[in-house]
Amino acid sequence: MKILAVETSCDETAAAVVEDGVKVLSNVVASSAAMHEKYGGIVPEVAAREQLKCMIPVIQEALSLYSSSERVQPASREVSNVSSRLRSNNIDAIAVTVGPGLIGSLLVGVETAKTIALVTGKPIIPVNHVLAHMYGNFVNHQQIDKVTIQQINNSTINFPAISLVVSGGHTELYLMKSIKDLAWLGGTLDDAAGEAFDKTARLLGFGSRGGVAIQEAAKKCQMINAKCQIKLPRPMMDDESLNFSFSGLKTAILREWKKLESQGLTGSDPVIHALAYEVQEAITDVLVVKTLRAAKKYNAKSILLSGGVAANLRLREKLQRAISHQSSAVSFFAPPAQLCTDNAVAIAACAFFRGKPADWHTITALPDFSVEHSAA
Ligand code: KG4
Ligand code: ZN
């Protein structure tokens, strides 16, 4: 089954064609991140306007890349026409992110996907963006990235599995009893882990590059092997629940930053790199401890990491190490970096494994789409 998926929940505009939830036939992502740089964060209206401009070209590119990879001959001469390409390319269904996310951005993807479904008569499958992230783990990564954790392990995902989804707006733990049978276990009570990375990056003068900038600054600290004098709290790490809280950490970071700022230190100073390092350690420590607690509680055979923050190399390294310490019977999976951040491949995979086609009349953008109840 070949699915054309569309994703526009935040500032990315993405489209992909995926076969049977695992084989990536094309994957296109356009981002308006650079346009938000001067505002210090995503401006929803700017994101939606850009998405309006590039939605159709992105879909066209995804279909055209797929045609060339499969050597599909278009049935008509109108090769640039989305609807004729869909007919000739044997696409079986359309999948689309309906939420959670920014309303203006979601509307662009949802209304485009509905129109395509209506014009072509293909079924349309609504998808929850947060749940979709975890399905990036089921995609055949060899085609995308030569060195991935999945290949290193050379193992398949066995159930029950614990799935940690960490993104800019979400930090959620799920129990996967099977590929489609999910239960929500816990999530953040306030800020998400990605939000903590993003707010810290802005505070330390790294602009809107978020977790990537913190990771780079932290690496500089590791390289000079500086002893970090700064100690930040690990909120709720010892709490038995599977919930998280990162807003107290943000306050503690602000306190440390004010001390450094009053000494006239800037983003290029080694002490600022040391602060970035400690921020990364604090966030990743909490994520690792909670995930392992969940794995132990539910006798997990696999642990799946996903979402934008899953691209963080320190988190991947620490989780991998902690898992092999705890049990040799538990395997660790994380998608390659380009499938951690927002993309349409994961949307297609989720639609294939647990999606249900719906009447296009009933499909609507759901900015607050529940990540707890949608799992059930
Ligand atoms: O999943 P995603 O692309 O969008 C949302 O659904 O929110 O996640 C974006 C988040 C941002 O907070 C970004 O700072 C974070 O993922 N992120 C990282 C890294 N790459 C992206 N955080 C830490 N380390 C990274 N390398
Ligand atoms: Zn996301």
CSV table of N, CA and C and ligand atoms in Angstrom, one decimal, residues 7 9-10 12 100 129-130 132-133 165-170 306-309 340-343 347, ligand 2:
chain,number,residue,atom,x,y,z
A,7,GLU,N,2.5,16.8,6.0
A,7,GLU,CA,2.7,17.3,7.4
A,7,GLU,C,3.0,18.8,7.5
A,9,SER,N,2.4,20.7,10.8
A,9,SER,CA,1.9,21.0,12.2
A,9,SER,C,2.6,22.2,12.8
A,10,CYS,N,3.9,22.5,12.3
A,10,CYS,CA,4.6,23.6,12.9
A,10,CYS,C,5.2,24.5,11.8
A,12,GLU,N,7.4,23.4,9.4
A,12,GLU,CA,7.9,22.6,8.3
A,12,GLU,C,6.7,22.3,7.4
A,100,PRO,N,-1.7,17.5,17.2
A,100,PRO,CA,-1.8,18.8,17.6
A,100,PRO,C,-0.8,19.7,16.9
A,129,HIS,N,0.0,13.9,15.2
A,129,HIS,CA,1.4,14.2,14.9
A,129,HIS,C,2.3,13.6,16.0
A,130,VAL,N,1.9,13.7,17.2
A,130,VAL,CA,2.8,13.2,18.3
A,130,VAL,C,3.0,11.7,18.3
A,132,ALA,N,2.6,9.9,15.7
A,132,ALA,CA,3.3,9.6,14.4
A,132,ALA,C,4.8,9.5,14.6
A,133,HIS,N,5.3,10.4,15.4
A,133,HIS,CA,6.8,10.5,15.6
A,133,HIS,C,7.3,9.1,15.9
A,165,VAL,N,8.5,10.0,23.3
A,165,VAL,CA,8.4,11.0,22.2
A,165,VAL,C,8.8,12.4,22.8
A,166,VAL,N,9.9,12.9,22.4
A,166,VAL,CA,10.4,14.2,22.9
A,166,VAL,C,10.5,15.2,21.8
A,167,SER,N,9.6,16.3,21.8
A,167,SER,CA,9.7,17.2,20.7
A,167,SER,C,9.6,18.6,21.3
A,168,GLY,N,9.4,19.6,20.5
A,168,GLY,CA,9.3,21.0,20.9
A,168,GLY,C,8.1,21.3,21.8
A,169,GLY,N,7.1,20.6,21.6
A,169,GLY,CA,5.8,20.8,22.4
A,169,GLY,C,5.4,19.6,23.3
A,170,HIS,N,6.1,18.5,23.2
A,170,HIS,CA,5.7,17.3,23.9
A,170,HIS,C,6.8,16.5,24.5
A,306,SER,N,11.9,9.1,19.9
A,306,SER,CA,11.5,9.8,18.7
A,306,SER,C,11.2,11.2,19.0
A,307,GLY,N,10.9,12.0,18.0
A,307,GLY,CA,10.7,13.5,18.2
A,307,GLY,C,12.0,14.3,18.0
A,308,GLY,N,11.9,15.6,17.7
A,308,GLY,CA,13.0,16.4,17.4
A,308,GLY,C,14.2,16.2,18.4
A,309,VAL,N,13.9,16.2,19.7
A,309,VAL,CA,15.0,16.1,20.7
A,309,VAL,C,15.7,14.7,20.6
A,340,CYS,N,13.8,12.3,13.0
A,340,CYS,CA,13.4,12.7,14.4
A,340,CYS,C,12.6,14.0,14.3
A,341,THR,N,13.2,15.0,13.6
A,341,THR,CA,12.5,16.2,13.5
A,341,THR,C,11.3,16.0,12.5
A,342,ASP,N,10.4,17.1,12.4
A,342,ASP,CA,9.2,16.9,11.7
A,342,ASP,C,9.4,16.5,10.2
A,343,ASN,N,8.6,15.5,9.8
A,343,ASN,CA,8.7,14.9,8.5
A,343,ASN,C,7.4,14.2,8.2
A,347,ILE,N,4.4,10.2,9.3
A,347,ILE,CA,2.9,10.4,9.2
A,347,ILE,C,2.4,9.2,8.4
B,2,ZN,ZN,7.1,17.0,15.9
